[in-house]
Short mmCIF file of C-alpha atoms and ligand atoms in Angstrom, two decimals:
data_model
loop_
_atom_site.label_atom_id
_atom_site.label_comp_id
_atom_site.label_asym_id
_atom_site.label_seq_id
_atom_site.Cartn_x
_atom_site.Cartn_y
_atom_site.Cartn_z
CA MET A 1288 140.16 197.26 138.10
CA LEU A 1289 138.26 200.53 137.68
CA LYS A 1290 134.64 200.12 138.76
CA ARG A 1291 131.78 201.62 136.76
CA ILE A 1292 128.45 203.14 137.84
CA VAL A 1293 125.65 204.21 135.55
CA THR A 1294 123.49 206.90 137.07
CA ILE A 1295 119.96 207.39 135.76
CA GLN A 1296 118.55 210.84 136.54
CA ASP A 1297 117.87 214.22 134.97
CA ILE A 1298 120.24 216.93 133.86
CA SER A 1299 119.25 220.18 135.55
CA CYS A 1300 121.36 222.58 133.50
CA PHE A 1301 121.67 225.07 136.35
CA GLY A 1302 121.24 224.54 140.08
CA LYS A 1303 123.63 221.68 140.86
CA CYS A 1304 121.66 218.55 141.62
CA SER A 1305 121.12 215.10 140.10
CA SER A 1306 123.61 214.37 137.25
CA THR A 1307 125.68 217.54 137.66
CA VAL A 1308 126.40 216.41 141.22
CA ALA A 1309 126.56 212.63 140.66
CA LEU A 1310 129.04 212.64 137.77
CA PRO A 1311 131.81 214.71 139.42
CA LEU A 1312 131.41 213.00 142.80
CA ILE A 1313 131.45 209.45 141.42
CA SER A 1314 134.53 210.34 139.34
CA ALA A 1315 136.23 211.90 142.39
CA MET A 1316 135.70 208.59 144.20
CA GLY A 1317 137.77 206.81 141.55
CA VAL A 1318 134.77 205.21 139.86
CA GLU A 1319 133.88 205.58 136.18
CA ALA A 1320 130.55 207.38 135.74
CA ALA A 1321 128.15 206.74 132.84
CA VAL A 1322 124.83 208.54 132.62
CA ILE A 1323 121.35 208.07 131.23
CA PRO A 1324 119.53 211.41 131.39
CA THR A 1325 115.82 211.04 132.19
CA ALA A 1326 114.96 214.64 131.31
CA VAL A 1327 116.73 217.92 130.59
CA LEU A 1328 115.57 220.95 132.56
CA SER A 1329 116.95 224.49 132.43
CA THR A 1330 117.01 224.43 136.26
CA HIS A 1331 115.75 222.07 138.95
CA THR A 1332 112.16 222.60 140.08
CA SER A 1333 112.68 223.68 143.72
CA GLY A 1334 112.73 227.44 144.03
CA PHE A 1335 112.92 228.36 140.34
CA THR A 1336 109.95 229.15 138.11
CA GLY A 1337 109.67 229.15 134.32
CA TYR A 1338 112.07 226.24 133.81
CA THR A 1339 112.09 224.20 130.59
CA PHE A 1340 111.49 220.43 130.74
CA ARG A 1341 112.36 217.97 127.98
CA ASP A 1342 111.18 214.45 128.74
CA LEU A 1343 113.60 211.76 127.50
CA THR A 1344 111.45 208.70 128.30
CA ALA A 1345 111.60 207.43 124.70
CA ASP A 1346 115.42 207.61 124.61
CA ILE A 1347 116.06 205.34 127.59
CA PRO A 1348 115.12 201.96 125.99
CA GLN A 1349 117.15 202.91 122.90
CA ILE A 1350 120.23 203.73 124.99
CA ALA A 1351 119.75 200.46 126.91
CA ALA A 1352 119.46 198.45 123.66
CA HIS A 1353 122.62 200.03 122.24
CA TRP A 1354 124.54 199.36 125.46
CA LYS A 1355 123.31 195.75 125.60
CA GLY A 1356 124.75 195.31 122.09
CA LEU A 1357 128.07 196.63 123.41
CA ASP A 1358 127.89 194.12 126.29
CA LEU A 1359 128.57 196.85 128.86
CA HIS A 1360 128.99 195.84 132.49
CA PHE A 1361 128.05 198.02 135.45
CA ASP A 1362 129.27 197.47 139.00
CA GLY A 1363 126.64 199.92 140.19
CA ILE A 1364 123.34 201.33 138.97
CA TYR A 1365 122.22 204.45 140.81
CA THR A 1366 118.85 206.04 140.01
CA GLY A 1367 117.50 209.44 141.10
CA TYR A 1368 114.94 211.87 139.67
CA LEU A 1369 112.84 210.19 136.96
CA GLY A 1370 111.10 212.34 134.35
CA SER A 1371 107.80 210.46 134.01
CA ARG A 1372 105.78 207.70 135.67
CA GLU A 1373 106.40 205.48 132.60
CA GLN A 1374 110.14 205.69 133.28
CA VAL A 1375 109.76 203.66 136.47
CA GLN A 1376 108.95 200.48 134.51
CA ILE A 1377 111.56 201.29 131.87
CA VAL A 1378 114.23 201.67 134.56
CA ALA A 1379 113.04 198.43 136.23
CA ASP A 1380 113.54 196.69 132.85
CA PHE A 1381 117.02 198.26 132.67
CA PHE A 1382 117.84 196.63 136.04
CA ASP A 1383 116.74 193.23 134.67
CA LEU A 1384 118.84 193.70 131.54
CA PHE A 1385 122.06 194.81 133.23
CA ARG A 1386 122.01 193.30 136.71
CA LYS A 1387 124.80 190.76 137.30
CA LYS A 1388 125.72 188.92 140.51
CA ASP A 1389 128.11 191.69 141.54
CA THR A 1390 125.97 194.72 140.58
CA THR A 1391 124.88 197.03 143.41
CA ILE A 1392 121.62 198.83 142.68
CA VAL A 1393 120.91 202.02 144.65
CA VAL A 1394 117.52 203.69 144.21
CA ASP A 1395 117.01 207.19 145.54
CA PRO A 1396 113.22 207.50 145.15
CA VAL A 1397 113.32 211.25 144.49
CA MET A 1398 109.78 212.60 144.83
CA GLY A 1399 109.75 215.44 147.35
CA ASP A 1400 111.13 217.19 150.39
CA GLY A 1401 109.89 219.12 153.42
CA GLY A 1402 106.62 217.18 153.42
CA LYS A 1403 105.71 218.19 149.84
CA MET A 1404 106.00 216.43 146.49
CA TYR A 1405 108.16 218.16 143.86
CA ALA A 1406 106.27 219.87 140.99
CA GLY A 1407 104.82 217.36 138.54
CA PHE A 1408 104.72 214.34 140.89
CA THR A 1409 101.46 212.61 141.84
CA PRO A 1410 100.51 209.95 144.41
CA ASP A 1411 100.34 207.29 141.67
CA PHE A 1412 104.01 208.03 140.89
CA ALA A 1413 104.78 207.09 144.50
CA ARG A 1414 102.85 203.80 144.15
CA GLU A 1415 104.85 203.03 140.97
CA MET A 1416 108.13 203.94 142.70
CA ARG A 1417 107.55 201.15 145.27
CA LYS A 1418 108.12 198.66 142.43
CA LEU A 1419 111.55 200.12 141.70
CA CYS A 1420 112.44 200.09 145.40
CA ALA A 1421 111.53 196.39 145.45
CA LYS A 1422 114.22 195.69 142.85
CA ALA A 1423 117.00 197.69 144.52
CA ASP A 1424 119.73 196.48 146.87
CA VAL A 1425 119.70 199.79 148.74
CA ILE A 1426 117.14 202.61 148.80
CA ALA A 1427 117.74 206.07 150.25
CA PRO A 1428 114.52 208.09 150.74
CA ASN A 1429 114.21 211.21 152.88
CA LEU A 1430 111.34 211.41 155.39
CA THR A 1431 108.98 212.95 152.82
CA GLU A 1432 109.64 210.05 150.46
CA VAL A 1433 109.24 207.57 153.34
CA SER A 1434 105.76 208.97 153.98
CA LEU A 1435 104.89 208.61 150.27
CA LEU A 1436 106.32 205.07 149.95
CA LEU A 1437 104.73 203.75 153.14
CA ASP A 1438 101.58 205.88 152.95
CA VAL A 1439 102.10 207.27 156.45
CA PRO A 1440 101.80 210.91 157.62
CA TYR A 1441 104.89 213.09 157.17
CA ALA A 1442 106.73 214.28 160.26
CA GLU A 1443 109.91 216.37 160.15
CA THR A 1444 111.28 214.61 163.21
CA CYS A 1445 110.65 211.08 164.48
CA ASP A 1446 112.00 209.14 167.44
CA MET A 1447 114.40 206.25 166.80
CA GLU A 1448 111.74 203.63 167.45
CA GLN A 1449 109.67 205.13 164.61
CA ILE A 1450 112.71 205.35 162.31
CA HIS A 1451 113.55 201.69 162.96
CA SER A 1452 109.97 200.69 162.23
CA TYR A 1453 110.01 202.68 158.95
CA LEU A 1454 113.35 201.13 157.98
CA LYS A 1455 111.96 197.63 158.48
CA GLN A 1456 108.80 198.45 156.53
CA LEU A 1457 110.91 199.90 153.68
CA THR A 1458 112.92 196.68 153.35
CA GLU A 1459 109.61 194.79 153.26
CA LEU A 1460 109.05 196.52 149.90
CA GLY A 1461 111.74 194.08 148.67
CA CYS A 1462 115.18 195.72 148.98
CA ARG A 1463 117.87 194.30 151.26
CA THR A 1464 118.91 197.60 152.84
CA ALA A 1465 116.99 200.79 153.55
CA VAL A 1466 118.57 204.13 154.43
CA ILE A 1467 116.56 207.13 155.66
CA THR A 1468 118.15 210.54 155.17
CA GLY A 1469 117.44 213.75 157.06
CA VAL A 1470 117.11 211.97 160.42
CA ARG A 1471 117.34 214.29 163.45
CA LYS A 1472 118.65 213.06 166.79
CA GLY A 1473 119.35 215.53 169.60
CA ASP A 1474 121.36 218.30 167.94
CA GLY A 1475 122.50 215.89 165.23
CA HIS A 1476 121.35 215.49 161.64
CA GLY A 1477 122.22 212.47 159.55
CA ALA A 1478 120.97 209.12 158.32
CA ALA A 1479 119.96 205.70 159.61
CA ALA A 1480 120.13 202.32 157.87
CA TYR A 1481 118.84 198.78 158.30
CA ASP A 1482 120.28 195.66 156.71
CA SER A 1483 117.42 193.13 156.60
CA GLU A 1484 119.81 190.21 156.00
CA THR A 1485 121.81 190.74 159.18
CA GLY A 1486 119.07 192.51 161.17
CA LYS A 1487 121.54 195.30 162.05
CA PHE A 1488 120.78 199.03 162.31
CA TYR A 1489 123.32 201.79 161.71
CA GLU A 1490 123.27 205.56 162.31
CA SER A 1491 125.56 208.45 161.50
CA TYR A 1492 125.16 212.13 162.45
CA ARG A 1493 126.79 215.53 162.30
CA LYS A 1494 125.67 218.76 163.90
CA HIS A 1495 122.30 219.99 162.63
CA THR A 1496 122.17 223.31 160.76
CA PRO A 1497 118.78 225.00 160.42
CA GLU A 1498 119.24 226.34 156.88
CA ARG A 1499 117.70 224.25 154.10
CA MET A 1500 120.01 223.63 151.16
CA HIS A 1501 119.16 222.07 147.86
CA GLY A 1502 121.00 219.14 146.27
CA THR A 1503 122.18 217.51 149.49
CA GLY A 1504 120.08 214.35 148.97
CA ASP A 1505 121.74 213.83 145.58
CA ILE A 1506 125.18 214.37 147.11
CA PHE A 1507 124.40 211.82 149.82
CA ALA A 1508 123.09 209.18 147.39
CA SER A 1509 125.98 209.69 144.93
CA VAL A 1510 128.59 209.24 147.66
CA LEU A 1511 126.73 206.28 149.19
CA SER A 1512 126.67 204.59 145.75
CA GLY A 1513 130.34 205.33 145.07
CA ALA A 1514 131.44 204.04 148.48
CA LEU A 1515 129.44 200.81 148.15
CA VAL A 1516 130.88 200.14 144.69
CA ARG A 1517 134.38 200.82 146.07
CA GLY A 1518 133.73 198.00 148.56
CA ALA A 1519 132.64 199.85 151.71
CA SER A 1520 130.25 198.15 154.12
CA ILE A 1521 126.86 199.82 154.53
CA GLU A 1522 128.06 201.15 157.90
CA GLN A 1523 131.14 202.77 156.37
CA ALA A 1524 129.30 204.01 153.26
CA LEU A 1525 126.67 205.63 155.51
CA SER A 1526 129.32 207.38 157.57
CA ILE A 1527 131.23 208.65 154.50
CA ALA A 1528 128.02 209.91 152.85
CA VAL A 1529 126.83 211.70 156.02
CA ASN A 1530 130.24 213.25 156.67
CA PHE A 1531 130.81 214.44 153.12
CA THR A 1532 127.28 215.89 152.87
CA ALA A 1533 127.78 217.73 156.18
CA ASP A 1534 131.19 219.01 154.98
CA THR A 1535 129.52 220.55 151.92
CA ILE A 1536 126.84 222.25 154.03
CA GLU A 1537 129.37 223.69 156.48
CA VAL A 1538 131.70 224.95 153.75
CA THR A 1539 128.79 226.59 151.95
CA GLN A 1540 127.58 228.34 155.09
CA ALA A 1541 131.04 229.67 155.78
CA ASP A 1542 131.63 230.77 152.19
CA TYR A 1543 128.34 232.37 151.27
CA GLU A 1544 128.19 236.14 151.38
CA ASP A 1545 125.14 237.43 153.22
CA VAL A 1546 123.99 239.07 150.03
CA HIS A 1547 123.63 235.64 148.38
CA ARG A 1548 122.12 233.92 151.37
CA GLU A 1549 118.53 234.18 150.15
CA LYS A 1550 119.53 232.23 147.02
CA LEU A 1551 121.26 229.51 149.00
CA PRO A 1552 118.35 227.06 149.05
CA CYS A 1553 118.12 226.81 145.27
CA TYR A 1554 121.72 227.50 144.18
CA SER A 1555 122.76 224.39 146.11
CA VAL A 1556 125.84 223.60 148.13
CA GLU A 1557 129.45 224.27 147.14
CA PHE A 1558 130.50 220.63 147.04
CA GLU A 1559 133.38 221.51 144.69
CA LEU A 1560 135.27 222.98 147.66
CA CYS A 1561 135.17 219.61 149.47
CA ILE A 1562 136.33 217.21 146.76
CA GLY A 1563 139.66 216.75 148.59
CA ASN A 1564 137.79 215.48 151.68
CA LEU A 1565 135.94 212.95 149.52
CA VAL A 1566 139.18 211.63 148.04
CA ASN A 1567 140.49 211.16 151.60
CA TYR A 1568 137.31 209.41 152.79
CA VAL A 1569 137.63 206.93 149.93
CA LYS A 1570 141.22 206.12 151.03
CA GLU A 1571 139.76 204.82 154.33
CA ILE A 1572 137.82 202.08 152.52
CA GLN A 1573 139.66 198.77 152.94
O1 PXL B 3038 117.50 217.17 143.98
C1 PXL B 3038 116.42 216.46 143.51
C2 PXL B 3038 115.95 216.97 142.18
C3 PXL B 3038 116.48 216.43 141.03
N1 PXL B 3038 116.09 216.85 139.81
C4 PXL B 3038 115.19 217.84 139.68
C5 PXL B 3038 114.63 218.43 140.79
C6 PXL B 3038 115.01 217.99 142.07
C7 PXL B 3038 114.42 218.60 143.25
O2 PXL B 3038 113.77 219.57 143.22
O3 PXL B 3038 113.74 219.42 140.64
C8 PXL B 3038 114.80 218.31 138.30
#
């Protein structure tokens, strides 16, 4: 039977991230995608100025109440960028309302990148976000978000011993599995995971590229969520998410004209050119 994910994150009308990435990728993975928008922005906030921002905090409980009346069932709940600190508790209540035995909850605690918080976020947002991480099955922070969640200094690169220690500390927030994205190892770039129930660690890498590109964290978390809901193990979901994200970065680098290169960080990656790869990765899931 067709599985269904609801993703809870903003709509950035231009700049390909959050919902405009999650919806097509989840659909491409053969999973129905529903959405609760947390805010509507004219663009995302990284690299653009003058963007509009409409906060939809008040709409979320109303959407949840309507859906509860419809008795909707979700196989997955995947949350990303939240539009206000108040939304953290509202989304936690949504988990309580819709979580069933077979629901997989993935929280991407979107708060920052490159050692900096995104515009509009404050340290008390990070403290609140720990509560949502506690209620998730899987969380997928980058190293900036790890530093905010664990209240440790940010470092762009860490050795594996440090990554393993962070992964364990993240699961101590209350989730079963923690994934850290943007992990560097040798000339590789990828992600590492820890399943606190089995005590096993997993890693997956592709070749590192120095250029920063926007939207890749949302691509990773969308694909991770889709793969888990399609029945992949955490090891397989990690590998599919790392490989697809790397595919999108490589295709974008090859395709971008030099004249556009300065816009690359905020125009985001050309994931559309890799949808066929994603369909093939999903076929590998047993
Ligand atoms: O990609 C994360 C993200 C999502 N949504 C909005 C953002 C960002 C990162 O900058 O600004 C609105």
